[in-house]
Amino acid sequence: MTETILPWAIVFVMVNLVAGLSRAWKGPTDGDRMLTALLFGTTTVALLLLMAEWLGRPEIRIVALLLVLLATIVSLAFFGMPEHGENGDDG
Amino acid sequence: MSAAILVFAAAAIFGIGAYGLLISRHVMRKLLALNLMLSAVFLLLIVVPAPIGGQPDPVPQALVLTGIVIAVSTTAFALALMVRLFGKQGHASIPSDLDPRVWRGRWRNSRDGPDPERNGAGAASGDKP
Amino acid sequence: MADPAALVDPAGLVDPAGLVDLVALALLLAGCFFIFAGTVGMVRLPDVFCRLHAMTKADNLGLLLLSLSMALLAGTPRTALLLLLVWLLALLASTVSAHLIARHARTRLPPASGTRESEPES
Amino acid sequence: MSAQLLVDMLLGTLLAGLAGAVAFGRHLFRSIVFYVAFGLAMAVVWARLGAPDLALADAAIGAGLTGALMLVAFRRLVEIDPERAEDEGTRPTGAAAWIAVAVAVLVAALVAIVGLTALSIEPAPLPAGVLVMNALDETGLGNPITAVLLVFRGFDTLIEMVVLLTALVAARVVTSDAPHRSFTLVAEFDLPLVRTLVAVVVPLAVLVALHLLWVGADDPGGAFQAGSVLAGAGVALMLSGTLVPTARSRAPMRLAAVAGVAALSVLLVVPMPDGRPPLAFLGRGSLLFAEAAMMVSIAVTLSLLFAGAPGLRRGLQ
């Protein structure tokens, strides 16, 4: 189980990660982009938990804990970002 | 094998960072590009030395660890500089070294005053509130 | 994606350790499914509010299932507690982030008109 | 293809793709978001490579601090002039753009060649890392990275701390005559959710930092990681309005900022006349003391750099 399936689960989660990033590129609003960062954070935590088990390294779980602890400060910094020049148009 | 893959990734990141550094004029973009190049160097430092006991060599690990912290502090300083620059000159761009128009402009600048192609922003606008 | 040979191990169904593995596998697959659902919502839904709604819930459920699976595999109460803490914090983080992003987006485009505008069928 | 190889290839591609998304494209805000994602991906790569110390530092800094730093700086630009915040001026086109592409490709090829060559040559019979591992027992430490930082390259670490302090002083000079504004963003609204978040996250972050400091001698962790985590907590406090930047710096703050340099220099220099190795005269206690001082210094320095102000005080909340 650990040997055979976990790496494939990791690959699957990573593919999800990449697919979700398309939203950060397309936008169209700043909120969408921040939302992708949020999704990226949650999925990365899942990825780290899987890796901790796969590689047999429990320290990686502390990394995941740190990520969830501090991931919010980016959203806090983003909140209320004023309107800026090119906001809203598709890129 | 996986080391080789990550060396290629580091090379790509370094190249992308170099491109961004050369092509962009906004200071923050240049900073982002510089940080990318830095990450590529960190990656190389960890991946290239032979692992010891299943772990990357501890000496470069220590170097990179301090490097990460130093990088964020210098970035913070550079960002403070950028905000000041923006307040002073009204935009946060510095001319790209690659643009022939800028070369011409510089030459003209040194001869007879400000460069008209910069929309007068460099010289006209003073310190904004 | 799963290796079928690992599953039909006949001893696995009798042996409690094998049973735990099986439950862990089921949870893992379910977790992957919900993460996938979150990604699909992220890519396909029409506007920020819908995406927020879909993504935060599906992803956190996926994370819960994955954490449960990993806790079963690791098998120690300490790890299980740590994973539970990680999940609770992730829940808190995405609650606050989603709230902030939604609030931010609402000052830009009022939800009613914004949703109607960007809905594909109208 | 083995799944392991596939994971590595995906990670490499993801990193390079994220780097591309940062460097290309017109929206600065989008580049910043992708840079945050890049920091997260770096943390995953460090975890994959078996370097949890780096993953810890990058999780705290790359994912939280740098992103918040960039966003706040960008926001300052937007507040001064929303029209020109993203203004790039004219980007090089034509021949100049091609020169940039050529240089980038050349540089990337060079890095790849150097890296691959370094991989293929026979490693030195006794690289520094092996020497460190062999001498690890004499230091009484279990974590070779902490041993390198404090025992084998202690003076190097001292200079790193000085660099950190220099960045703080330099930033202070730059911002000295600028108006100090608080982060009124979230604080203005006084959202109950944010208060809850801060009430949970900050004590936990302090706890994690102390844990990392305490186990750092033997397990992944140490002053740099713990300091980054504390700085993250400080940034959360500032962004929520619990701490407010002030124009006046008070003595405790300054002391905290120089504590690392002071403690490290004392502990490195005092044992020298006796011919004993640096940091040896108190055993593990002195190491823990030095690490604690460094942690406080790193946390305070990074927080003050984030605030862009000489001091901090409690906010209204």
XYZ file of C-alpha atoms in Angstrom, chain B residues 1-9 11-16 18-20 22-26 28-29 32 35-36 39 42-44 46-48 50 52 55-59 61-66 68-70 72-73 75-77 79-84 86-87 90-93 96 98-101 121 128-129, chain D residues 5 8-9 12 16 19-20 23-28 31-32 35 38 42 45-46 49-51 54 57 61 66 69-70 73-74 77 80-81 84-85 87-88 90-92 96-97 99-101 103-104 107-108 111-112 116 118-119 128-130 132-133 144-145 148-149 153 160 164 170-171 174 177-178 224-225 302 305:
152
model
C 18.282 10.401 -12.086
C 15.978 12.527 -10.000
C 18.957 14.745 -9.226
C 19.444 15.304 -12.949
C 15.774 16.213 -13.343
C 16.021 18.811 -10.616
C 19.261 20.180 -12.088
C 17.367 20.755 -15.329
C 14.555 22.395 -13.384
C 18.648 25.577 -14.914
C 15.244 26.429 -16.373
C 14.312 28.529 -13.337
C 17.640 30.328 -13.470
C 17.197 31.060 -17.159
C 13.636 32.273 -16.656
C 17.620 35.900 -15.935
C 15.129 36.648 -18.711
C 12.757 38.338 -16.278
C 16.702 41.592 -18.200
C 13.335 42.226 -19.788
C 11.310 43.837 -17.030
C 11.519 47.411 -15.913
C 9.342 47.350 -12.824
C 9.238 44.483 -8.168
C 9.366 42.292 -11.254
C 10.755 38.521 -8.228
C 14.400 35.678 -6.069
C 13.674 33.002 -8.663
C 15.897 29.687 -5.486
C 19.624 26.998 -3.599
C 18.180 24.039 -5.439
C 21.496 23.368 -7.192
C 21.264 20.971 -2.376
C 20.847 18.649 -5.343
C 24.368 18.508 -6.739
C 26.315 13.634 -3.118
C 25.199 11.496 2.890
C 20.100 13.103 3.303
C 21.516 16.015 1.356
C 24.947 17.168 2.505
C 24.471 19.133 5.759
C 27.017 21.853 4.899
C 21.937 22.748 3.755
C 23.191 25.098 6.462
C 24.295 27.602 3.812
C 20.920 27.511 2.099
C 19.083 27.775 5.408
C 20.811 31.035 6.256
C 16.696 31.778 2.733
C 16.487 34.074 5.752
C 19.006 36.557 4.352
C 13.883 37.607 2.619
C 15.544 40.359 4.642
C 14.079 41.579 -0.376
C 12.296 43.504 2.357
C 14.949 46.204 2.179
C 10.941 46.636 -1.441
C 11.239 49.536 0.997
C 13.588 51.198 -1.478
C 11.105 50.572 -4.274
C 8.235 52.189 -2.390
C 10.403 55.248 -1.799
C 7.769 55.169 -6.479
C 6.935 58.065 -4.197
C 5.927 58.551 -9.754
C 6.604 55.125 -11.182
C 8.547 52.138 -9.973
C 10.396 51.357 -13.173
C 15.953 48.169 -18.926
C 18.579 45.991 -23.012
C 16.511 48.657 -24.700
C 18.363 50.536 -27.447
C 15.910 53.393 -27.020
C 7.735 61.064 -15.663
C 3.938 62.570 -4.320
C 2.148 62.718 -1.027
C 10.572 9.339 -11.150
C 10.278 14.156 -9.426
C 9.545 15.078 -13.012
C 10.564 19.864 -11.580
C 9.795 25.638 -13.777
C 8.792 30.346 -12.360
C 7.641 31.000 -15.903
C 8.403 36.045 -14.950
C 6.098 36.153 -17.996
C 2.761 37.852 -18.244
C 1.644 41.398 -17.751
C -0.094 41.485 -14.387
C 2.173 42.181 -11.468
C 3.133 37.302 -10.692
C 3.077 37.845 -6.942
C 5.525 33.599 -6.515
C 6.432 28.928 -6.040
C 9.884 24.874 -2.981
C 10.710 19.994 -3.064
C 12.813 20.338 0.090
C 14.729 15.806 -1.112
C 14.854 14.843 2.546
C 15.817 18.286 3.820
C 14.899 23.779 4.632
C 12.213 27.567 6.792
C 9.193 32.328 4.776
C 7.634 36.819 1.346
C 5.793 41.327 2.060
C 5.310 41.577 -1.705
C 4.619 46.585 -0.924
C 2.443 46.330 -4.025
C 2.261 51.409 -4.646
C 0.101 56.080 -3.821
C -1.003 55.883 -7.448
C 0.925 53.600 -12.302
C 1.469 50.864 -9.723
C 3.339 50.576 -14.925
C 6.169 48.851 -16.703
C 7.912 50.269 -22.472
C 9.257 46.769 -22.417
C 12.110 45.995 -24.717
C 16.486 43.736 -27.442
C 13.895 41.125 -26.484
C 18.976 39.415 -26.836
C 17.256 38.735 -23.499
C 15.967 35.375 -24.733
C 21.121 35.409 -22.803
C 18.541 33.501 -20.760
C 22.689 31.060 -18.971
C 20.259 28.179 -18.455
C 23.803 26.138 -15.384
C 22.565 22.791 -16.678
C 25.249 17.858 -14.716
C 29.184 18.304 -11.077
C 26.770 15.411 -10.710
C 32.894 18.514 4.293
C 29.557 16.876 4.947
C 31.150 13.536 5.754
C 30.730 16.899 9.832
C 28.902 13.622 10.244
C 24.228 18.057 11.615
C 22.822 21.325 10.250
C 27.413 23.259 11.042
C 25.651 26.523 11.830
C 30.819 27.588 10.885
C 24.858 36.212 8.590
C 20.361 40.632 8.805
C 19.497 50.110 5.906
C 15.726 49.769 5.604
C 15.483 54.428 3.689
C 11.482 60.268 6.614
C 8.522 58.395 5.148
C 16.492 30.135 11.770
C 13.369 28.057 11.367
C 12.050 40.256 10.003
C 11.530 44.847 8.132
